[in-house]
Amino acid sequence: MLRISADKLDSLFEAIAAKQALYIPADREDGEAEYKKYVSGMKLTSRLNTLRSAKDFFFPQTEDIVEFRMDGKKIEVNDIRKECEDFVIFGVRACDARSFTILDKVYLVDPVDSFYKNRRDHGTVVTMACSRPAETCFCQTFGIDPTAPEGDCACWKAGNYYYFKANTEKGQVFIDSIAGLLEEGDTAELDSTVARTREIMKKLPLANLSTENFGGDKLNEYFNSDKWAELSESCLGCGTCTFVCPTCQCYDIKDFNTGNGIKRYRCWDSCMYSDFTKMAHGNPRLTQLERFRQRFMHKLVYFPANNNGEFGCVGCGRCLSKCPISMNIVKVMKALEDK
Amino acid sequence: MQVNDNKDFQPLIVAFCCNWCSYAGADLSGTNRLNYPTNVKIIRVPCSCRVNPMFILRAFQRGADGVILCGCHPGDCHYTSGNYFTRRRMTLLFSMLDFLGIERDRTRVEWVSAAEGAKFAATMNEFTEAVRKLGPNRRLEDLRCRKQ
Amino acid sequence: MNNDTLIPYVGVVTDIRIDTPDVKTFRVEAPEGGKLFEHMPGQCAMLSIPGVGEAMFSITSSPTNKEFMEFSIKKCGCLTEWLHAMEVGQMITVRGPYGNAFPVETELKGKDLLFIAGGIGLAPLRSVINYVRDKRENYGDIQIIYGSRSKDDLVDYQEILNEWMTDDGVEVDLTIDNAQEGWDGHVGFVPNYVKELDPSINKTVLICGPPIMIKFTLAGLKELGFKETQVYTTMELRMKCGVGKCGRCNIGNKYVCKDGPVFRFDQLGELPDEY
Amino acid sequence: MQKAMIERAKQLLADGTVKRVIGWKRGEFAYDITPAVFETADELDRDFVFDDFTAANVSKYLVKESRKEGKVLAFLKPCDTYSLNQLTKEHRVDRDNIYVIGVPGGPKLDIEKIKAKGITGITNVRNENYTIKVETIYGTEELPFYEAIMDKCASCKSKKHVTYDELMGEEGDVLDSNRFDMVEKLENMTSQERYDFWRSELSKCIRCNACRNVCPACTCENCVFDNPKSGIDNKAPADSFEENMFHIIRAFHVAGRCTDCGECSRVCPQHIPLHLLNRKFIKDINSLYGEYQAGADTTSKAPLNEYTTDDCEASIVHERGVE
């Protein structure tokens, strides 16, 4: 298998960054990690994952869609889309890599979202296998193997080496582009690392969480569950869970008057917000109970109903650690199952 | 920010003037043919107390380089006490803007009575000059609103 | 790059008709004339005034009209207030068509049709009614039961009087909520009127109106012997994208903008009660 | 303490004094505690928790809970009682419908601080004589208690309960805290340094509104940032201006009403030190208009709701501090 020794990682990054923009998860002053554009000397974080998910690369928090020039009764529409430049995201975890396939199921189905597709076409995702999962991890619940991540190209760290394997054509192109720096090597150390990680995964506190009681066929059963009132009672109605979530894909479209034209932009929206479904004549989701229910029903019931049983969660655990009141999908799943 | 090399820069100043004193003061300076910069845009408000901190911020957002708030002298408010509240509010707001690193010379409160046409013109000249020295507002501007 | 569905076309308002004190009908054409796009009866479009907002409206004109599209809009919020303040010649932005349509070419073909509408609820049905009238040979009898608060609140009143009522095989029954001078027709709520009229249960029903009217009318229809599979309605929820991606107009796992807005009542029955 | 609280709550439920209890509910792990309402003794026995991680301020929930039928029992830490007093003053809660039991305050632990030390796979956290033993699937780690306490607890202003119907544990005092140290440090920087500091902090904002929604002083029915007619409901930090605007207005709107409970910074997923903005206002108010602690009582007028004729002029901002 192709590999590179850990001390040459910097030169690998340099080589990639010389050709296209490279983003790696790096440390921030407050101890969290976030994706940053690579500059010489930047180091990979030691944190398991970034605070914000990797969805930002394909579905940024805000983006301009179209511009209008208003002149009396006349309107001129300007398409301001530009072809995106090629970029590489290095070090995406297996959970986030799966989140891209989930977002694809929303944005790449007819009618294709050209803004998303543009970025997707130009981005190469290099994933990084996990070896030290956290207590909040439950990706295995959704059939994700963190020791064999998806993405265009997968990468493993074992001992003193980083190993690479292409999963897609794009990944192969990526490997070919850095082939000069890689060397063939045996995988004994890699195999033992993977085996060790698999043992750790069995010990994770959420290892036994299962989706067998969820899916599209549970719609009425769970929608009418009396558990929602209790689960949602302390929800603040903030958007933290939705904004750190790698699969939350809802957006709002808003206009901003710049004084010399109107910019129409889209931005992340949260089903937890009171104005999410508010109309001139009323709101079908009047209290936090309905909004809270919508978020979890979407991930556990509606999404699988529309996508052959695939769930809208990847078990990255971000909402578990970031919710201000520690209410999260794991607690919801356990409460709903507990009849 | 380099000071003094902005000779050509003409700052946009937004002046909120209370209807009873300062706006009349501005009127008087006009009828007395006193000069003050044309780039001072006056917004008339019923009382200086009407000015919400949001107004100040939005003026900056929409391209103002300096914002000045003019009201009746303390004790002379048409509504008895409006300008006293303004004074506390704006003190705290300006202090906060300063705390965030926004140049403190971009904001000012000045009391101008209906009889002080000369003071109004002088204040505007002085304030415009102070802002001109600072250069364009970059720290509290909205890039989307920048004129292309 | 292909044209994205989020990027709208520009349309020109070429005529504004005042229907009722709070409903106006806007005629929209492409700047070079003609329609902006083709649609089927029941489909919707996103209208917007940039800087004010964007919202979904049903297209009230029939697809058989080849020159323009019409939208009947009730003044009830921020955007609609702006729309009502428009003058002829004003440009607006339009994108669409969105959603499914009434199955006029499949399930409704050859059937006797019963339209029940209340207030502005006539707007989406008008498209179907005119479509069916223009392709008269494909459909059986047509009955239209339409009610409103008062005579002044009847949308498209002139068209009803001059065109629909004069057609052969079209029966129009109007009602208003409270008696009023100059009105010698029926007085009473739509649900009761439907029961009084006792329509044949062989008819296929298309219903649209305020939720409370739909609820009671449906109960009444069931009493008369109608089945849920015979009744169609059209829904409305807050929408932003129109293509089932922005994630807010869902009822259960169905998106009103993409899987709707037209639903048959047996389909709605399978969905959670959140609309 | 936890046991005594559960017993007392059960008594009050049983004798009909209260109908509901608001407190904290245990979570999946040792640290993920959720504010919750308990209605039965069973629920209390099973889920009620009061430990080193119950940092959440539950007083805002009383806005809703106190309007329901029947009295609600609230366990409040000293800092939480300030919030409740402030809410009482603003008529946002029905104080007569709340039975307050004062419970000892922190310092509480901040799990983020433990995780920032690279500790992961946490299965249990124990406090043994102010040494924290963190059990993880990778082994046990130790660290001194005070290295992992909440920022808000590290600069605690008071251990005194300002309102209660009953007290459990010992009453503390108002402390001589160091809470303005960081504000002062920033004031002594140059304007450019301050600008850079806040830009790097505020640019992290994802506008999740957690700081606003958790704030016991933010109880407007419809926030100006959610109101489509306000012209500023832009929902996202689309420009650096939006970030500044949101946080200035958020802090300004609670100026003179903020009790400095520190919830805004606690809940911020991006660790922005939002409490510094609030503290700047508190410090200014104290120095310009006299010492004032919001929530210390239920009768005094808020500093922005009153004035004196000899208040300082706004130009004072120009005259002091570093340019």
Coordinates of C-alpha atoms in Angstrom, one line a residue, chain B residues 1 52-54 57-62 74 80-81 84-85 87-109 111 138-144, chain D residues 183 186 191-192 194-195 198 224 230-232 238-239 241-242 244-245 248-249 252 276-277 280-281 284-285 288-289 303-314 316-318 320 322-323:
Chain B
M1 CA -4.6 53.9 9.5
N52 CA -32.0 53.7 19.0
P53 CA -28.4 52.3 19.1
M54 CA -29.4 50.4 16.0
L57 CA -25.0 51.1 13.8
R58 CA -27.1 51.0 10.6
A59 CA -25.9 54.4 9.6
F60 CA -22.3 53.0 9.7
Q61 CA -23.5 49.9 7.8
R62 CA -25.0 52.0 5.0
P74 CA -29.7 69.2 29.1
T80 CA -38.6 67.2 29.7
S81 CA -36.1 64.4 30.1
Y84 CA -31.0 62.8 29.7
F85 CA -31.8 59.3 28.7
R87 CA -26.9 60.9 27.3
R88 CA -26.7 57.7 29.3
R89 CA -27.5 55.5 26.4
M90 CA -25.0 57.1 24.0
T91 CA -22.3 57.2 26.6
L92 CA -22.6 53.5 27.0
L93 CA -22.9 52.8 23.3
F94 CA -19.9 54.9 22.3
S95 CA -17.9 53.3 25.1
M96 CA -18.8 49.9 23.8
L97 CA -17.9 50.8 20.2
D98 CA -14.6 52.0 21.6
F99 CA -14.2 48.7 23.5
L100 CA -14.7 46.9 20.2
G101 CA -11.9 48.9 18.7
I102 CA -14.0 51.2 16.6
E103 CA -12.4 54.6 16.4
R104 CA -13.9 56.8 19.0
D105 CA -13.8 60.0 16.9
R106 CA -16.4 58.6 14.6
T107 CA -19.2 59.2 17.1
R108 CA -20.2 62.2 19.0
V109 CA -23.1 63.8 20.9
W111 CA -26.2 69.7 22.3
R138 CA -13.4 50.3 7.7
R139 CA -14.0 48.7 11.0
L140 CA -17.7 49.0 11.2
E141 CA -18.6 48.9 7.5
D142 CA -20.7 46.3 5.7
L143 CA -18.7 45.2 2.7
R144 CA -21.9 44.4 0.8
Chain D
V183 CA -12.3 44.0 30.6
L186 CA -8.8 45.0 27.0
S191 CA -7.8 50.5 19.7
Q192 CA -6.2 48.4 17.0
R194 CA -9.0 45.6 20.7
Y195 CA -10.3 45.6 17.2
W198 CA -12.9 41.2 18.9
V224 CA -35.8 42.4 16.8
S230 CA -37.0 45.4 11.5
G231 CA -34.8 45.2 8.5
I232 CA -32.1 43.4 10.3
A238 CA -23.2 37.3 6.1
D239 CA -20.7 40.1 6.8
F241 CA -20.8 43.9 10.3
E242 CA -23.6 41.6 11.1
N244 CA -20.7 43.2 15.4
M245 CA -24.2 44.4 15.2
I248 CA -23.5 44.9 20.3
I249 CA -27.3 45.1 20.2
F252 CA -26.9 46.6 24.8
L276 CA -17.0 40.5 28.4
L277 CA -19.4 42.7 26.4
K280 CA -18.0 46.2 29.9
F281 CA -21.5 47.7 30.3
D284 CA -19.1 51.5 32.8
I285 CA -22.4 51.7 34.7
L288 CA -20.2 56.4 35.6
Y289 CA -23.5 56.1 37.4
P303 CA -29.6 52.6 35.3
L304 CA -30.8 53.1 31.8
N305 CA -34.3 53.9 33.0
E306 CA -33.2 56.8 35.1
Y307 CA -30.8 59.8 35.0
T308 CA -29.4 62.6 37.0
T309 CA -29.0 66.1 35.7
D310 CA -25.3 66.1 36.3
D311 CA -24.5 62.8 34.5
C312 CA -21.2 62.9 32.5
E313 CA -21.3 63.8 28.9
A314 CA -20.8 61.1 26.2
I316 CA -16.1 61.1 28.5
V317 CA -15.4 58.2 26.2
H318 CA -12.9 60.3 24.3
R320 CA -10.2 58.3 29.1
V322 CA -5.9 54.3 25.6
E323 CA -6.3 55.8 22.2

